[in-house]
Amino acid sequence: MGLLKDLEWRYATKKMNGEKIPQEKLDYILEAARLPPSSSGLQQYKVIVISDRALLEQIRLVAYDQSQITDCSHLLVFAAWDGYSDERISNVFNYMMDERGLPHETMDGYKQVILDLYERSGQEWQAHHAAKQSYISFAMAIAAAAEQKVDATPIEGFLSEKLDELLNLKGSGYKSTVILPLGYREAEQDWLVNMKKVRTPKEMFITEMTLADASSNVDLPTPMNLDSFAQKAE
Ligand SMILES: Cc1cc2nc3c(=O)[nH]c(=O)nc-3n(C[C@H](O)[C@H](O)[C@H](O)COP(=O)(O)O)c2cc1C
């Protein structure tokens, strides 16, 4: 069970030693961040890689002085779209159709369905929706780092507005969502390294349900089949 062992091995490293990670390991982790699924395949996020020490010093100041920011090898900043638009979605779908050798119009019906939904939901919802997609990539990067025996600290503890200013994201259409220092643990100075990993017990975490456990009072909508809008290869 390789993945489970790797997830047991990893922990939210509190102290890193400044050692560099090899380029091929960084590339592997970034590829794992690029490959995950995203809602409608829009990949409404990107990853910024920072190893510039002077910039990392400044980022640490907007991240509650967390030492991993400056003691890491590379810092990954996940940044997601701040909203959806016809232009943004069309750009992605057109690229996708070009890559698959299909006409751009193939996705028009589906695009309209999601655009209507997104417009109705408002910009705050849109930014939140895009941010959620970036966390899928973030999780894959964490797992890939563990597989490569690279330490990582998931970090939400930073002032995102300030980080966006610092990284010139303001006005770019992207907002930072979460950050991930990658590097190697300084075990002797890390209070967490030997602590037991504690998780919700399985019997509390996993619930099996059948129809008998479900509510019978829900007014279920008539199903809308999105498959009819999906692109067809023929
Ligand atoms: C989204 C997210 C944000 C987090 N933010 C921070 C953070 O700002 N600083 C930190 O030291 N740890 C942070 N953590 C680490 C968690 O506290 C840690 O993952 C959790 O306690 C479980 O411990 P483990 O990762 O060592 O197994 C964050 C974790 C996640 C998933």
Short mmCIF file of C-alpha atoms and ligand atoms in Angstrom, two decimals:
data_model
loop_
_atom_site.label_atom_id
_atom_site.label_comp_id
_atom_site.label_asym_id
_atom_site.label_seq_id
_atom_site.Cartn_x
_atom_site.Cartn_y
_atom_site.Cartn_z
CA MET A 1 0.00 0.00 0.00
CA GLY A 2 2.49 2.64 -1.19
CA LEU A 3 0.22 5.66 -1.05
CA LEU A 4 -1.04 4.96 2.45
CA LYS A 5 2.51 4.47 3.74
CA ASP A 6 3.54 7.77 2.15
CA LEU A 7 0.58 9.55 3.73
CA GLU A 8 1.52 8.08 7.11
CA TRP A 9 5.11 9.27 6.61
CA ARG A 10 4.22 12.86 5.77
CA TYR A 11 3.32 15.46 8.35
CA ALA A 12 2.87 19.21 8.38
CA THR A 13 6.58 19.93 8.81
CA LYS A 14 7.15 22.77 11.26
CA LYS A 15 10.90 23.15 10.81
CA MET A 16 12.80 22.76 7.55
CA ASN A 17 16.58 22.72 7.04
CA GLY A 18 17.00 24.83 3.91
CA GLU A 19 18.29 21.95 1.79
CA LYS A 20 17.37 22.07 -1.91
CA ILE A 21 15.21 19.41 -3.47
CA PRO A 22 16.42 17.97 -6.79
CA GLN A 23 14.84 19.51 -9.89
CA GLU A 24 13.37 16.16 -11.01
CA LYS A 25 11.51 15.81 -7.72
CA LEU A 26 10.16 19.34 -8.02
CA ASP A 27 9.08 18.61 -11.61
CA TYR A 28 7.34 15.42 -10.47
CA ILE A 29 5.41 17.26 -7.76
CA LEU A 30 4.42 20.04 -10.17
CA GLU A 31 3.22 17.50 -12.71
CA ALA A 32 1.09 15.85 -10.03
CA ALA A 33 -0.36 19.31 -9.35
CA ARG A 34 -1.12 19.80 -13.06
CA LEU A 35 -2.82 16.46 -13.73
CA PRO A 36 -5.77 16.30 -11.29
CA PRO A 37 -9.38 16.70 -12.38
CA SER A 38 -11.12 20.05 -12.11
CA SER A 39 -14.72 21.11 -12.51
CA SER A 40 -15.58 21.04 -16.24
CA GLY A 41 -11.86 20.54 -16.92
CA LEU A 42 -11.33 24.30 -16.67
CA GLN A 43 -8.22 24.10 -14.50
CA GLN A 44 -9.25 27.41 -13.01
CA TYR A 45 -6.03 27.76 -11.01
CA LYS A 46 -2.28 27.81 -11.45
CA VAL A 47 0.85 27.27 -9.41
CA ILE A 48 3.56 29.88 -8.83
CA VAL A 49 6.98 28.49 -7.85
CA ILE A 50 9.25 30.65 -5.70
CA SER A 51 12.79 29.94 -4.57
CA ASP A 52 14.09 33.52 -4.53
CA ARG A 53 15.29 33.99 -0.94
CA ALA A 54 14.61 37.72 -0.83
CA LEU A 55 11.03 37.22 -1.99
CA LEU A 56 10.54 34.34 0.46
CA GLU A 57 11.65 36.66 3.30
CA GLN A 58 8.88 39.05 2.32
CA ILE A 59 6.29 36.30 2.01
CA ARG A 60 7.17 35.09 5.50
CA LEU A 61 6.14 38.51 6.79
CA VAL A 62 2.63 38.06 5.39
CA ALA A 63 2.46 34.44 6.61
CA TYR A 64 2.58 34.96 10.35
CA ASP A 65 6.35 34.54 10.38
CA GLN A 66 6.17 30.80 9.67
CA SER A 67 9.78 29.68 9.32
CA GLN A 68 9.06 27.03 6.67
CA ILE A 69 8.55 29.87 4.18
CA THR A 70 12.21 30.82 4.30
CA ASP A 71 13.68 27.42 5.24
CA CYS A 72 12.01 25.55 2.41
CA SER A 73 13.61 24.72 -0.92
CA HIS A 74 10.69 25.94 -3.04
CA LEU A 75 7.39 27.55 -2.16
CA LEU A 76 4.35 26.66 -4.24
CA VAL A 77 1.62 29.29 -4.31
CA PHE A 78 -1.73 28.03 -5.58
CA ALA A 79 -3.79 30.78 -7.20
CA ALA A 80 -7.32 30.42 -8.56
CA TRP A 81 -9.50 32.46 -10.92
CA ASP A 82 -11.32 35.29 -9.19
CA GLY A 83 -14.43 34.62 -11.29
CA TYR A 84 -15.79 33.06 -14.46
CA SER A 85 -16.48 34.72 -17.79
CA ASP A 86 -17.44 33.65 -21.28
CA GLU A 87 -13.99 34.64 -22.49
CA ARG A 88 -12.13 32.66 -19.85
CA ILE A 89 -14.18 29.52 -20.32
CA SER A 90 -14.06 29.81 -24.11
CA ASN A 91 -10.29 30.12 -24.06
CA VAL A 92 -9.96 26.84 -22.16
CA PHE A 93 -12.56 24.96 -24.18
CA ASN A 94 -11.16 26.23 -27.49
CA TYR A 95 -7.69 25.05 -26.48
CA MET A 96 -9.14 21.70 -25.42
CA MET A 97 -10.95 21.29 -28.77
CA ASP A 98 -7.80 22.28 -30.70
CA GLU A 99 -5.81 19.67 -28.79
CA ARG A 100 -8.46 17.06 -29.58
CA GLY A 101 -8.87 18.11 -33.20
CA LEU A 102 -12.53 19.06 -32.76
CA PRO A 103 -14.42 22.19 -33.81
CA HIS A 104 -14.69 24.94 -31.17
CA GLU A 105 -18.51 24.82 -31.29
CA THR A 106 -18.50 21.26 -29.90
CA MET A 107 -18.65 22.60 -26.35
CA ASP A 108 -21.02 25.53 -26.97
CA GLY A 109 -24.13 23.92 -25.45
CA TYR A 110 -22.32 22.76 -22.34
CA LYS A 111 -20.53 26.10 -22.00
CA GLN A 112 -23.85 27.93 -21.97
CA VAL A 113 -25.21 25.65 -19.23
CA ILE A 114 -22.28 26.30 -16.90
CA LEU A 115 -22.10 30.01 -17.76
CA ASP A 116 -25.77 30.43 -16.82
CA LEU A 117 -25.21 28.59 -13.57
CA TYR A 118 -22.08 30.57 -12.71
CA GLU A 119 -23.65 33.93 -13.58
CA ARG A 120 -26.64 33.20 -11.35
CA SER A 121 -24.35 32.26 -8.48
CA GLY A 122 -22.41 35.55 -8.32
CA GLN A 123 -18.73 36.40 -8.29
CA GLU A 124 -18.04 35.46 -4.67
CA TRP A 125 -19.41 31.97 -5.31
CA GLN A 126 -17.39 31.77 -8.52
CA ALA A 127 -14.11 32.65 -6.79
CA HIS A 128 -14.89 30.14 -4.05
CA HIS A 129 -15.73 27.47 -6.61
CA ALA A 130 -12.44 28.06 -8.44
CA ALA A 131 -10.52 28.06 -5.14
CA LYS A 132 -11.98 24.66 -4.26
CA GLN A 133 -10.58 23.23 -7.49
CA SER A 134 -7.11 24.48 -6.56
CA TYR A 135 -7.25 22.44 -3.35
CA ILE A 136 -7.55 19.24 -5.39
CA SER A 137 -4.27 20.12 -7.09
CA PHE A 138 -2.80 21.11 -3.72
CA ALA A 139 -3.71 17.72 -2.23
CA MET A 140 -2.13 15.87 -5.14
CA ALA A 141 1.05 17.92 -4.73
CA ILE A 142 1.13 16.98 -1.04
CA ALA A 143 0.73 13.28 -1.89
CA ALA A 144 3.35 13.45 -4.65
CA ALA A 145 5.80 15.19 -2.32
CA ALA A 146 5.29 12.43 0.24
CA GLU A 147 5.91 9.81 -2.43
CA GLN A 148 9.18 11.57 -3.32
CA LYS A 149 10.11 11.76 0.39
CA VAL A 150 9.99 15.52 0.18
CA ASP A 151 8.53 17.30 3.19
CA ALA A 152 5.77 19.82 2.78
CA THR A 153 3.65 22.06 4.98
CA PRO A 154 0.12 22.88 3.85
CA ILE A 155 -0.37 26.54 4.77
CA GLU A 156 -3.52 28.60 4.81
CA GLY A 157 -2.17 30.85 7.53
CA PHE A 158 -1.24 33.89 5.44
CA LEU A 159 -2.79 37.22 4.48
CA SER A 160 -4.01 36.42 1.00
CA GLU A 161 -4.74 40.04 0.05
CA LYS A 162 -1.19 41.02 0.98
CA LEU A 163 0.31 38.05 -0.80
CA ASP A 164 -1.69 38.93 -3.92
CA GLU A 165 -0.26 42.45 -3.76
CA LEU A 166 3.26 41.18 -3.26
CA LEU A 167 3.06 38.72 -6.16
CA ASN A 168 1.38 41.24 -8.45
CA LEU A 169 -1.73 39.08 -8.66
CA LYS A 170 -4.04 42.06 -8.14
CA GLY A 171 -5.81 42.72 -11.42
CA SER A 172 -4.44 39.50 -12.96
CA GLY A 173 -7.68 37.58 -12.51
CA TYR A 174 -6.08 35.24 -9.96
CA LYS A 175 -6.18 35.13 -6.16
CA SER A 176 -3.87 33.10 -3.96
CA THR A 177 -5.68 30.29 -2.17
CA VAL A 178 -3.13 28.17 -0.31
CA ILE A 179 0.64 27.76 -0.19
CA LEU A 180 2.98 24.78 0.13
CA PRO A 181 6.63 25.03 1.17
CA LEU A 182 8.61 22.00 -0.04
CA GLY A 183 11.88 20.93 1.50
CA TYR A 184 13.38 18.70 4.15
CA ARG A 185 12.61 18.43 7.83
CA GLU A 186 14.99 19.66 10.55
CA ALA A 187 13.93 16.81 12.80
CA GLU A 188 15.82 17.88 15.93
CA GLN A 189 14.06 21.22 16.02
CA ASP A 190 10.62 20.06 14.96
CA TRP A 191 8.17 19.49 17.83
CA LEU A 192 5.73 17.63 15.57
CA VAL A 193 8.06 15.13 13.93
CA ASN A 194 7.61 12.30 16.44
CA MET A 195 4.02 13.00 17.44
CA LYS A 196 1.44 10.35 16.71
CA LYS A 197 -0.67 11.08 13.65
CA VAL A 198 -4.20 11.53 14.94
CA ARG A 199 -7.24 11.14 12.73
CA THR A 200 -10.96 10.63 13.30
CA PRO A 201 -11.49 6.92 14.04
CA LYS A 202 -12.68 4.96 10.99
CA GLU A 203 -16.03 4.08 12.51
CA MET A 204 -16.79 7.76 13.04
CA PHE A 205 -15.31 8.89 9.73
CA ILE A 206 -17.03 6.41 7.43
CA THR A 207 -20.80 6.03 7.30
CA GLU A 208 -22.50 3.50 5.04
CA MET A 209 -26.02 4.41 3.99
CA THR A 210 -28.86 2.71 2.20
CA LEU A 211 -32.20 4.05 1.02
CA ALA A 212 -33.65 3.05 4.38
CA ASP A 213 -31.41 5.65 6.07
CA ALA A 214 -32.18 8.41 3.56
CA SER A 215 -34.95 10.99 3.76
CA SER A 216 -38.11 10.13 1.89
CA ASN A 217 -39.41 13.73 2.02
CA VAL A 218 -37.19 15.30 -0.62
CA ASP A 219 -38.88 16.80 -3.65
CA LEU A 220 -36.44 15.42 -6.24
CA PRO A 221 -35.97 17.50 -9.43
CA THR A 222 -36.38 16.09 -12.93
CA PRO A 223 -32.88 15.03 -13.95
CA MET A 224 -31.01 17.23 -16.42
CA ASN A 225 -28.61 15.10 -18.42
CA LEU A 226 -25.36 16.99 -18.95
CA ASP A 227 -24.07 14.20 -21.19
CA SER A 228 -26.16 15.56 -24.04
CA PHE A 229 -23.95 18.65 -24.00
CA ALA A 230 -20.68 16.81 -23.73
CA GLN A 231 -18.42 16.89 -26.73
CA LYS A 232 -18.74 13.98 -29.14
CA ALA A 233 -15.75 12.64 -30.99
CA GLU A 234 -17.65 11.69 -34.13
C1 LIG B 1 -5.65 23.76 4.16
C2 LIG B 1 -4.67 23.58 5.27
C3 LIG B 1 -4.13 24.70 5.88
C4 LIG B 1 -3.16 24.57 6.87
N1 LIG B 1 -2.52 25.68 7.37
C5 LIG B 1 -1.45 25.50 8.18
C6 LIG B 1 -0.65 26.61 8.56
O1 LIG B 1 -0.90 27.77 8.21
N2 LIG B 1 0.44 26.38 9.32
C7 LIG B 1 0.78 25.12 9.73
O2 LIG B 1 1.82 24.96 10.41
N3 LIG B 1 0.03 24.04 9.41
C8 LIG B 1 -1.06 24.21 8.63
N4 LIG B 1 -1.80 23.12 8.25
C9 LIG B 1 -1.40 21.80 8.73
C10 LIG B 1 -2.44 21.09 9.60
O3 LIG B 1 -2.49 21.68 10.86
C11 LIG B 1 -2.08 19.63 9.65
O4 LIG B 1 -2.12 19.11 8.34
C12 LIG B 1 -3.02 18.82 10.52
O5 LIG B 1 -2.90 19.21 11.85
C13 LIG B 1 -2.78 17.33 10.40
O6 LIG B 1 -1.45 17.03 10.75
P1 LIG B 1 -0.41 16.36 9.74
O7 LIG B 1 -0.51 17.09 8.44
O8 LIG B 1 0.92 16.57 10.41
O9 LIG B 1 -0.76 14.92 9.58
C14 LIG B 1 -2.79 23.26 7.30
C15 LIG B 1 -3.37 22.14 6.68
C16 LIG B 1 -4.28 22.30 5.68
C17 LIG B 1 -4.82 21.07 5.00
#
